[in-house]
Amino acid sequence: MLLAIKLAYRNLIGAGLRTWLNVLVLSFSFVVIIWIKGIMVGWDHQAKTDMTQYEIAGGQYWQETYDPFDPLTLDISHALIPAEVMPEIEAGDMEPTLLIPGHIFPNGRMQGVTIRGIRSGQSIWKLPTEKLDTVVDAIPAFIGLLMASSNKLETGDLVTIRWRDANGTFDAAEILIVDIFSSNVPGVEAGQVYIPLERLEELTLLEGHATILSYRDPEAPRAELTGWTLKPKEVLTRQVDELIKTKSTAQTILYGILLLLAMLAIFDTQILSIFRRQKEIGTYVALGYTRREVVGLFTVEGTMHAVLAAIAASIYGLPILYWQAKVGWTLPMDASDFGMAMAQTLYPVYTIGLVISTVLLVLITTAVVSYLPSRKIAKMNPTEALRGKLQ
Amino acid sequence: MEIIEIKNLVKRFPMGKGEFTALRGVDLNFGKGEFAGLIGPSGSGKTTLLNIIGSLDVPTEGSVTVLGRAIGKLNQKEAAQLRKESLGFIFQSYNLLQVHTVYENVEFPLLLLKLNVTERKKMIMDALEWVGLTDKVQSKPPQLSGGECQRVAIARAMVKRPSLVLADEPTANLDAANSHNILKMMENLNQELNTTFLFATHDEKVINYLHRKIFLLDGKVDNEEIIRNH
Ligand SMILES: Nc1ncnc2c1ncn2[C@@H]1O[C@H](COP(=O)(O)OP(=O)(O)OP(=O)(O)O)[C@@H](O)[C@H]1O
Ligand SMILES: [Mg+2]
């Protein structure tokens, strides 16, 4: 094996330009595959972090009729906060949120919204709730950037808001936009208006009610609450996993094509090598190699392209990948159009597992592609190979 | 002791629907230290016979025993072992590894024998000295003349001091001066190391050096001449 590596190395370096072209194509595949996979890992990480920080915290209980995909049930989806979680809420490790359907009237238009009652003293999200802790004539409210730009709202704007109270009667008031936040999580921005929880309870006559209970610690064991459905963090982030999985399939096809091109180049080189180097093959056999060993030599030679490519890739690829991880990759389209947590700029994250699996993938594929045409050598007649007359 | 024993050797090649008989009943023996040649016109079966002796091909009928091993009965591994340890080949077109240096070319058989680097170095330098190429150690075959290439090939065949060297038309691509040069070199090695040489040729220059001449015609031994005993 060691001898095969030594010989293969000499042969490859001796082959010159062709070797370097193959190595270049292969090393390019290395860098692109690692980059694409890194983007996916980075995106997954960013999406989950943003969701945690702006929406789901460490996990949630949903009032049992609450269904984010069914706005018609929203007005009945609330219940009294169970007594057993009150200590946790008082300690600030759980936050009740009350969701009430309503409308706002920005610039004379009517727009359906979800009014979110949230405690101004909360510390489980990065939402600017402290801004709600202010004394103004109108109800202080903040909204997300998506909401602000689609309705042309700015900090300091006064907007009329309308809702129905527990008895079903319409009521209206003015809200004052005290802040606009940006989160990369469309779900917490589009159509959402945040006001202090106690104000919403008053307005709707729903004292002590909530729709969602979000807790801080994702690890702690959670008890079942009657009338509430436990939604652990893994469940709430599952849609991210699924979306990333479908996106990954698309990316896999993309780098599969790239890899295929590189493999075609290697395959072609191997076929050509075996055809052009018949005399050499015959000579190896005459000097005491078995044909199997010659197959091994050619396989090692082909596979070594991938080894050289890995070295080349680490020389020019590392700085590129490092630079990408620093500046990130800005999406050419509007990230919020994705309808899920996705930042406009994604920062690739390269894990050791990712790098190792990529290197193995390319190495094994190259080995297989090098081996397949080389098998032909095992069937060659050495005397004919020596004459160089095989077709 | 005979190092090659050939009894009633027949070799047939498949040809289209039928067969072509290249060797039709050859009986020959060679002893240690011979400097012999198979002589005959094109198509008489010289290369075919040499290839079978070299375990690169197998007899159709009859038996060929080289250094006590029956060629037709060896598996691939055993045949490779025989070539690796005991046989040296010299080809008409040199068959050097083009991208390897002279040193590396001569080193190849020793690498197969798994000798260590100091042993290898000494043996390579000895072999290059026999053929007078110690100053071209780092050259590669494309930079060498035909005569020099064939000298490298001789060094490669001789470096492991094999019992038997098989040379198929070694001078066919060389001019007269180079041919004589190379034959003298091989004759010396034959004397000094008692290596058996078996040639296949129709070149007069080679024939004049041979100590034993075997004339082949249509796949049969036609005549034999012994000039001097080894
Ligand atoms: N693999 C093969 N298949 C079919 N016929 C073959 C094969 N190898 C050799 N022959 C035939 O066997 C005969 C002997 O060939 P061989 O190569 O041994 O001749 P040779 O004496 O070495 O001739 P030359 O002086 O031209 O090298 C030739 O007629 C050749 O065509
Ligand atoms: Mg011939």
XYZ file of C-alpha atoms and ligand atoms in Angstrom:
653
model
C 0.000 0.000 0.000
C 2.761 2.378 0.979
C 4.583 1.516 -2.233
C 1.394 2.083 -4.223
C 1.001 5.502 -2.615
C 4.599 6.383 -3.418
C 4.297 5.251 -7.037
C 0.881 6.835 -7.455
C 2.248 10.111 -6.181
C 5.158 10.016 -8.640
C 2.848 9.135 -11.516
C 0.388 11.887 -10.676
C 2.974 14.590 -10.282
C 4.617 13.325 -13.456
C 1.326 13.622 -15.344
C 1.459 17.376 -14.762
C -1.259 19.640 -16.096
C -3.991 17.031 -16.313
C -3.523 16.119 -12.669
C -3.695 19.744 -11.621
C -6.851 20.371 -13.619
C -8.542 17.450 -11.919
C -7.255 18.547 -8.548
C -8.534 22.060 -9.161
C -12.036 20.895 -10.069
C -12.128 18.531 -7.111
C -10.798 21.057 -4.640
C -13.415 23.504 -5.873
C -16.056 20.878 -5.069
C -14.599 20.533 -1.597
C -14.834 24.243 -0.900
C -18.322 24.641 -2.354
C -19.729 21.583 -0.564
C -18.316 22.674 2.758
C -19.587 26.194 2.183
C -23.112 25.076 1.241
C -23.307 22.681 4.164
C -21.906 25.404 6.410
C -24.622 27.798 5.259
C -27.273 25.201 6.085
C -25.842 24.601 9.539
C -25.508 28.344 10.066
C -29.048 28.969 8.924
C -30.434 26.232 11.151
C -28.513 27.666 14.067
C -29.579 31.236 13.337
C -33.238 30.299 12.774
C -33.436 28.365 16.007
C -31.620 31.037 17.979
C -33.873 33.767 16.617
C -36.997 31.717 17.285
C -35.822 31.043 20.812
C -35.013 34.673 21.435
C -38.165 36.178 19.936
C -40.863 33.551 19.962
C -40.677 30.208 21.662
C -38.153 30.700 24.478
C -37.415 27.309 26.099
C -40.754 25.829 25.044
C -44.444 26.592 25.451
C -47.848 25.489 26.689
C -50.657 26.331 24.296
C -54.197 26.769 25.469
C -55.813 23.682 23.966
C -57.902 25.358 21.267
C -55.102 27.639 20.126
C -54.013 26.933 16.577
C -51.719 29.460 14.934
C -52.974 28.360 11.523
C -56.635 28.947 12.355
C -57.306 32.663 13.048
C -61.044 32.008 13.490
C -60.572 30.206 16.795
C -58.231 32.841 18.176
C -60.918 34.759 20.049
C -61.819 31.739 22.150
C -58.272 30.459 22.592
C -57.496 31.634 26.081
C -57.935 30.321 29.577
C -57.146 31.181 33.158
C -53.504 30.631 33.955
C -53.303 27.424 36.033
C -52.406 28.029 39.663
C -49.535 25.531 39.665
C -47.432 27.671 37.309
C -47.998 30.930 39.178
C -44.747 30.626 41.231
C -42.778 30.153 38.026
C -44.451 33.194 36.472
C -43.773 35.264 39.567
C -40.111 34.223 39.414
C -39.999 35.460 35.820
C -39.159 32.005 34.429
C -42.480 31.745 32.634
C -44.298 34.383 30.614
C -48.021 34.376 29.855
C -49.063 35.866 26.521
C -52.659 36.694 25.695
C -53.569 36.718 22.003
C -56.665 38.559 20.887
C -57.753 39.186 17.280
C -58.292 42.816 16.406
C -57.917 45.450 13.720
C -55.833 48.544 13.350
C -56.561 51.460 11.061
C -53.291 52.822 9.784
C -53.665 55.693 7.316
C -57.383 55.061 6.961
C -57.015 51.453 5.936
C -58.188 48.469 7.983
C -55.761 45.734 8.824
C -56.399 42.550 10.785
C -53.906 41.986 13.561
C -53.198 39.795 16.541
C -52.926 41.835 19.708
C -50.347 40.287 21.984
C -50.523 41.082 25.672
C -47.073 40.681 27.102
C -45.486 41.581 30.472
C -43.177 44.558 30.259
C -40.812 43.083 32.828
C -40.177 39.826 30.946
C -36.610 38.624 30.458
C -37.003 35.444 28.437
C -37.152 37.170 25.049
C -35.129 39.896 23.397
C -38.358 41.795 22.645
C -38.186 45.486 23.678
C -40.888 45.055 26.323
C -39.257 47.546 28.686
C -40.421 50.241 26.266
C -43.998 49.382 27.249
C -43.250 50.457 30.786
C -44.182 54.062 30.205
C -47.031 56.371 31.086
C -48.740 57.873 28.067
C -52.321 58.759 27.206
C -52.636 56.083 24.533
C -51.797 52.421 24.999
C -48.044 51.925 24.472
C -47.327 49.332 21.816
C -44.414 48.040 19.785
C -44.391 46.211 16.489
C -41.925 44.359 14.282
C -40.127 45.861 11.320
C -42.112 43.788 8.823
C -45.374 45.122 10.237
C -44.012 48.656 10.345
C -42.848 48.679 6.745
C -45.936 47.002 5.291
C -48.194 49.555 7.031
C -45.812 52.506 6.813
C -45.785 52.921 10.564
C -43.069 54.662 12.524
C -42.161 55.139 16.149
C -44.378 57.866 17.616
C -47.368 57.105 15.373
C -50.805 56.945 16.904
C -53.088 54.261 15.463
C -56.647 53.259 16.257
C -57.064 49.685 17.373
C -60.315 47.743 17.673
C -61.126 44.459 19.409
C -63.989 42.556 20.970
C -64.199 42.031 24.677
C -65.234 38.871 26.512
C -68.871 39.763 25.992
C -68.450 40.134 22.271
C -68.810 43.909 22.185
C -66.570 45.932 19.905
C -64.389 48.519 21.536
C -61.624 50.769 20.271
C -58.669 52.781 21.597
C -55.541 54.540 20.428
C -52.140 52.900 20.548
C -48.853 54.735 20.450
C -45.983 52.974 18.661
C -43.135 53.262 21.157
C -40.662 50.976 19.423
C -40.031 48.880 16.332
C -37.928 45.739 16.599
C -36.280 43.486 14.049
C -36.014 39.743 14.635
C -35.709 37.673 11.417
C -38.779 35.765 12.648
C -41.700 36.705 10.399
C -44.226 34.996 12.705
C -43.645 37.428 15.536
C -43.618 40.497 13.306
C -46.203 40.201 10.545
C -49.613 41.336 11.817
C -48.557 41.403 15.467
C -49.086 44.287 17.886
C -47.534 44.043 21.355
C -49.167 45.858 24.275
C -48.836 45.433 28.041
C -50.583 42.265 29.262
C -52.475 43.972 32.083
C -53.909 46.537 29.646
C -55.140 43.820 27.294
C -56.692 41.937 30.220
C -58.549 45.080 31.215
C -59.693 45.895 27.688
C -61.021 42.406 27.079
C -62.236 41.688 30.604
C -60.055 38.592 30.663
C -58.247 39.035 33.960
C -55.668 36.285 34.574
C -56.118 34.749 31.096
C -53.445 33.678 28.654
C -53.180 31.905 25.299
C -49.567 30.811 25.501
C -47.274 30.148 28.442
C -43.613 30.316 27.448
C -40.935 29.001 29.785
C -37.261 29.801 29.990
C -35.521 26.478 30.582
C -35.723 23.998 27.692
C -34.073 21.227 29.726
C -36.220 21.068 32.874
C -38.886 18.336 32.946
C -42.355 19.762 32.322
C -45.625 18.673 33.911
C -48.861 18.281 31.947
C -51.383 21.082 32.537
C -55.043 20.277 32.037
C -56.551 22.384 29.290
C -53.093 23.148 27.892
C -50.924 21.378 25.347
C -47.213 21.099 26.023
C -45.119 22.181 23.044
C -41.456 21.475 23.837
C -38.777 23.371 21.966
C -37.945 20.446 19.621
C -41.566 20.330 18.523
C -41.731 24.057 17.905
C -38.494 24.069 15.898
C -39.467 21.022 13.887
C -40.713 23.142 11.025
C -37.260 24.699 10.797
C -35.697 21.257 10.619
C -38.160 20.232 7.960
C -37.694 23.317 5.852
C -33.946 23.051 6.123
C -34.188 19.417 5.167
C -36.072 20.254 1.978
C -33.670 23.090 1.242
C -30.788 20.709 1.883
C -32.151 18.316 -0.713
C -31.999 21.097 -3.262
C -28.458 21.972 -2.184
C -27.443 18.307 -2.277
C -28.573 18.154 -5.882
C -26.558 21.272 -6.609
C -23.325 19.978 -5.157
C -24.133 16.512 -6.431
C -23.907 17.960 -9.927
C -20.623 19.617 -9.076
C -19.276 16.388 -7.657
C -20.538 14.529 -10.701
C -18.562 16.847 -12.977
C -15.428 16.338 -10.923
C -15.999 12.594 -10.963
C -16.478 12.600 -14.739
C -13.086 14.252 -15.055
C -11.489 11.607 -12.838
C -13.314 8.806 -14.625
C -12.196 10.116 -17.977
C -8.608 10.426 -16.769
C -8.672 6.853 -15.503
C -10.092 5.452 -18.740
C -7.543 7.376 -20.759
C -4.711 6.349 -18.422
C -5.553 2.697 -18.677
C -5.791 2.894 -22.439
C -2.627 4.920 -22.958
C -0.516 3.204 -20.339
C -0.969 -0.411 -21.418
C 2.750 -0.904 -21.892
C 3.377 0.469 -18.453
C 0.761 -1.898 -17.028
C 2.446 -4.811 -18.815
C 5.781 -3.636 -17.440
C 4.465 -3.584 -13.871
C 3.304 -7.156 -14.341
C 6.645 -8.202 -15.876
C 8.472 -6.631 -12.942
C 6.498 -8.727 -10.490
C 3.182 -7.055 -9.777
C 0.016 -9.130 -9.943
C -2.729 -7.606 -12.042
C -4.780 -7.043 -8.888
C -1.921 -5.001 -7.493
C -1.852 -2.912 -10.670
C -5.608 -2.336 -10.240
C -4.787 -1.215 -6.704
C -2.066 1.103 -7.968
C -4.378 2.805 -10.463
C -7.129 3.086 -7.856
C -4.762 4.705 -5.389
C -3.539 6.991 -8.155
C -7.078 8.139 -8.975
C -8.009 8.505 -5.328
C -4.934 10.557 -4.685
C -6.488 13.323 -6.793
C -8.896 13.770 -3.914
C -6.083 13.867 -1.375
C -4.221 16.509 -3.369
C -7.507 18.355 -3.817
C -8.093 18.342 -0.078
C -4.648 19.859 0.400
C -5.231 22.452 -2.322
C -8.663 23.216 -0.902
C -7.231 23.815 2.529
C -4.652 26.178 1.064
C -6.974 28.456 -0.887
C -10.308 27.375 0.574
C -9.655 27.972 4.256
C -9.205 31.739 3.890
C -12.324 31.948 1.704
C -14.428 29.887 4.100
C -13.099 31.829 7.063
C -13.866 35.124 5.365
C -17.390 33.899 4.572
C -17.952 32.960 8.196
C -16.930 36.524 9.109
C -18.879 38.580 6.582
C -21.654 36.100 5.907
C -23.626 35.574 2.752
C -26.343 38.087 1.986
C -29.365 36.588 0.288
C -30.055 37.958 -3.164
C -33.804 37.990 -2.425
C -35.875 39.255 0.453
C -35.381 36.816 3.324
C -38.801 37.536 4.856
C -40.428 36.066 1.730
C -39.366 32.661 2.998
C -42.090 32.810 5.619
C -39.822 31.462 8.297
C -37.005 32.538 10.498
C -34.290 33.457 8.039
C -31.844 36.291 8.341
C -31.008 38.412 5.332
C -27.366 37.527 5.860
C -26.490 33.943 6.703
C -23.259 33.079 8.453
C -21.898 29.645 7.568
C -20.946 27.459 10.515
C -18.431 24.701 9.832
C -18.452 21.824 12.240
C -15.714 19.186 12.429
C -18.299 16.554 11.547
C -19.268 18.513 8.458
C -15.675 18.818 7.261
C -14.850 15.182 7.976
C -18.020 13.900 6.333
C -17.342 16.028 3.254
C -13.755 14.815 2.970
C -14.914 11.207 3.373
C -17.702 11.675 0.852
C -15.345 13.045 -1.793
C -12.590 10.562 -0.963
C -14.855 7.524 -1.138
C -16.602 8.697 -4.306
C -13.241 9.340 -5.948
C -11.972 5.930 -4.851
C -15.008 4.200 -6.333
C -14.808 6.186 -9.561
C -11.094 5.404 -9.825
C -11.617 1.735 -9.083
C -14.422 1.035 -11.561
C -12.448 1.618 -14.770
C -9.304 0.110 -13.241
C -10.983 -3.260 -12.832
C -10.422 -3.705 -16.550
C -6.718 -4.162 -15.861
C -7.416 -7.405 -13.999
C -8.749 -8.888 -17.230
C -5.877 -7.697 -19.399
C -3.551 -10.167 -20.974
C -0.081 -8.997 -19.885
C 1.609 -10.015 -23.126
C -0.899 -7.976 -25.128
C -0.619 -5.084 -22.700
C 3.145 -5.147 -23.211
C 2.656 -4.889 -26.950
C 0.273 -1.994 -26.318
C -2.227 -3.469 -28.724
C -5.335 -3.701 -26.589
C -8.383 -1.809 -27.663
C 21.279 -28.173 -12.953
C 18.853 -26.938 -15.634
C 17.086 -23.720 -14.859
C 14.675 -23.945 -17.791
C 13.134 -27.234 -18.917
C 10.730 -27.202 -21.838
C 9.006 -30.401 -22.905
C 6.779 -30.733 -25.942
C 5.558 -27.137 -25.641
C 2.565 -26.263 -27.809
C 1.006 -22.811 -27.810
C -2.192 -22.035 -29.653
C -3.944 -18.682 -29.842
C -7.616 -18.293 -30.593
C -7.982 -16.606 -33.974
C -11.382 -15.670 -35.219
C -13.355 -18.896 -35.223
C -10.328 -21.183 -35.255
C -6.924 -21.292 -33.643
C -3.416 -20.322 -34.596
C -0.561 -22.552 -33.498
C 2.445 -20.378 -32.633
C 4.586 -23.099 -31.034
C 4.287 -26.673 -32.193
C 6.241 -29.009 -29.938
C 9.326 -27.312 -28.547
C 11.826 -29.255 -26.419
C 14.663 -27.236 -24.900
C 16.784 -27.036 -21.755
C 18.918 -24.193 -20.447
C 21.529 -24.407 -17.716
C 22.767 -21.800 -15.322
C 24.953 -19.077 -16.798
C 24.016 -19.619 -20.433
C 24.159 -16.750 -22.908
C 21.722 -18.086 -25.458
C 19.412 -16.760 -28.120
C 16.246 -17.708 -29.985
C 16.794 -16.768 -33.609
C 14.258 -16.832 -36.359
C 12.226 -14.839 -38.815
C 9.304 -12.719 -37.835
C 6.392 -14.831 -36.673
C 8.494 -17.872 -35.822
C 7.391 -17.797 -32.174
C 10.384 -16.242 -30.390
C 8.400 -13.752 -28.332
C 5.709 -16.305 -27.574
C 8.295 -18.700 -26.165
C 10.023 -15.979 -24.171
C 6.698 -14.830 -22.678
C 5.858 -18.329 -21.507
C 9.288 -18.776 -19.950
C 8.744 -15.391 -18.293
C 5.422 -16.648 -16.828
C 3.545 -13.865 -18.628
C 1.694 -16.494 -20.632
C 0.905 -20.190 -20.177
C 1.496 -23.296 -22.318
C -1.437 -24.852 -24.151
C 0.212 -28.263 -24.035
C 3.467 -29.660 -22.698
C 5.375 -28.363 -19.715
C 7.692 -25.468 -18.978
C 9.611 -25.525 -15.725
C 11.550 -22.411 -14.723
C 13.728 -22.574 -11.608
C 11.810 -25.640 -10.513
C 8.377 -24.094 -10.954
C 5.854 -25.373 -13.497
C 4.660 -22.311 -15.386
C 1.219 -23.605 -16.376
C 0.391 -24.501 -12.799
C 1.251 -21.246 -11.049
C -1.527 -18.946 -9.928
C -1.222 -15.218 -10.578
C 0.403 -14.546 -7.265
C 2.978 -17.315 -7.584
C 3.825 -16.250 -11.129
C 4.278 -12.654 -9.963
C 6.462 -13.931 -7.137
C 8.676 -15.822 -9.597
C 9.075 -12.735 -11.800
C 9.670 -10.467 -8.868
C 12.376 -12.610 -7.277
C 14.132 -14.368 -10.101
C 13.428 -12.884 -13.526
C 14.595 -9.768 -15.314
C 12.996 -8.475 -18.516
C 14.526 -6.300 -21.215
C 12.243 -5.051 -23.965
C 12.777 -3.741 -27.452
C 11.146 -0.431 -26.550
C 12.813 -0.198 -23.096
C 9.469 0.195 -21.250
C 10.866 2.595 -18.694
C 8.501 4.508 -16.417
C 8.577 7.878 -18.157
C 7.819 10.128 -15.205
C 10.294 8.441 -12.882
C 13.988 9.243 -12.720
C 16.692 6.802 -13.732
C 17.257 6.109 -10.061
C 13.573 5.458 -9.427
C 13.272 3.205 -12.451
C 16.126 1.033 -11.264
C 14.762 1.161 -7.735
C 11.379 -0.267 -8.724
C 12.184 -4.015 -8.554
C 13.839 -3.474 -5.168
C 10.777 -1.693 -3.820
C 8.735 -4.715 -4.807
C 11.151 -6.873 -2.843
C 10.661 -4.556 0.152
C 14.361 -3.901 0.640
C 15.291 -1.036 2.928
C 16.620 2.250 1.689
C 20.333 1.670 2.382
C 20.307 -1.755 0.749
C 18.438 -0.290 -2.199
C 20.806 2.598 -2.625
C 23.879 0.418 -2.725
C 22.358 -2.030 -5.208
C 21.072 0.752 -7.475
C 24.437 2.482 -7.570
C 26.163 -0.835 -8.335
C 23.737 -1.514 -11.177
C 24.142 1.983 -12.602
C 27.890 1.541 -12.428
C 27.698 -1.692 -14.454
C 25.941 0.197 -17.233
C 27.976 3.387 -16.800
C 25.129 5.727 -15.931
C 26.072 6.963 -12.471
C 26.035 10.536 -13.793
C 22.394 10.351 -15.007
C 20.833 9.301 -11.737
C 18.332 12.158 -11.635
C 17.508 12.268 -15.350
C 14.191 11.067 -16.651
C 13.826 8.762 -19.671
C 12.610 11.490 -22.071
C 15.954 13.252 -21.539
C 18.015 10.165 -22.424
C 19.180 8.716 -25.742
C 17.920 5.307 -26.885
C 21.200 3.637 -25.892
C 21.058 5.205 -22.461
C 17.436 4.137 -22.032
C 18.316 0.552 -22.828
C 21.202 0.721 -20.362
C 18.764 1.885 -17.692
C 16.516 -1.037 -18.633
C 19.463 -3.416 -18.257
C 20.282 -1.925 -14.867
C 16.634 -2.365 -13.859
C 16.646 -5.984 -14.999
C 19.965 -6.723 -13.285
C 19.670 -4.736 -10.072
C 18.124 -7.544 -8.047
C 20.626 -10.023 -9.530
C 18.035 -12.349 -11.002
C 18.865 -15.899 -12.042
C 17.445 -15.362 -15.491
C 17.231 -12.355 -17.824
C 14.877 -12.479 -20.814
C 15.648 -9.951 -23.542
C 13.298 -9.589 -26.508
C 15.008 -7.771 -29.402
C 16.992 -5.524 -27.060
C 18.925 -3.865 -29.867
C 16.157 -3.370 -32.414
C 15.961 0.356 -31.741
C 19.703 0.959 -31.377
C 22.495 1.787 -33.774
C 25.504 -0.531 -34.240
C 27.785 1.163 -31.720
C 25.156 1.186 -29.003
C 24.193 -2.396 -29.770
C 27.768 -3.606 -29.327
C 28.159 -1.560 -26.205
C 25.073 -3.097 -24.645
C 25.880 -6.641 -25.649
C 29.367 -6.351 -24.196
C 27.825 -5.082 -21.022
C 25.471 -8.026 -20.819
C 28.206 -10.486 -21.659
C 30.275 -9.081 -18.800
C 27.383 -9.378 -16.384
C 26.839 -12.920 -17.552
C 30.491 -13.726 -16.777
C 30.706 -11.854 -13.493
C 27.352 -12.715 -11.927
C 26.751 -16.008 -13.767
C 23.305 -14.737 -14.740
C 21.551 -16.724 -17.453
C 20.620 -14.618 -20.498
C 18.060 -15.666 -23.046
C 17.556 -13.451 -26.110
C 15.007 -13.381 -28.870
C 16.445 -11.741 -31.954
C 17.075 -11.680 -35.655
C 19.787 -9.042 -35.408
C 23.188 -10.206 -36.727
C 25.050 -8.103 -34.166
C 23.328 -9.927 -31.328
C 23.696 -13.311 -32.935
C 27.477 -12.856 -33.119
C 27.694 -12.504 -29.349
C 25.600 -15.553 -28.480
C 27.273 -18.622 -26.982
C 24.366 -20.792 -28.029
C 22.066 -20.244 -30.962
C 18.644 -21.825 -31.269
C 16.978 -21.409 -34.631
C 13.176 -21.341 -34.628
C 11.069 -21.810 -37.712
C 7.287 -21.922 -37.752
C 7.058 -22.577 -34.054
C 9.611 -25.365 -33.975
C 13.289 -25.692 -33.157
C 14.886 -26.000 -36.570
C 18.535 -26.122 -35.683
C 20.924 -25.488 -32.828
C 24.541 -24.307 -32.623
C 26.711 -24.257 -29.542
C 29.645 -21.872 -29.920
C 31.123 -22.333 -26.496
C 30.118 -23.829 -23.230
C 29.664 -21.648 -20.215
N -2.028 -13.074 -28.698
C -1.940 -13.618 -29.928
N -3.052 -13.962 -30.608
C -2.971 -14.504 -31.832
N -1.846 -14.756 -32.457
C -0.684 -14.441 -31.847
C -0.675 -13.852 -30.549
N 0.597 -13.641 -30.178
C 1.357 -14.090 -31.221
N 0.579 -14.566 -32.211
C 1.048 -15.127 -33.465
O 1.983 -16.123 -33.171
C 3.049 -16.071 -34.113
C 4.351 -15.955 -33.364
O 4.416 -14.659 -32.811
P 5.677 -14.146 -32.037
O 5.351 -12.788 -31.548
O 6.090 -15.138 -31.048
O 6.717 -14.046 -33.219
P 8.203 -13.539 -33.179
O 9.065 -14.660 -33.577
O 8.489 -12.896 -31.892
O 8.200 -12.465 -34.336
P 8.911 -11.037 -34.428
O 10.295 -11.314 -34.866
O 8.135 -10.340 -35.456
O 8.810 -10.430 -33.080
C 2.782 -14.910 -35.030
O 2.256 -15.393 -36.259
C 1.749 -14.085 -34.292
O 0.875 -13.498 -35.202
Mg 8.877 -10.956 -31.226
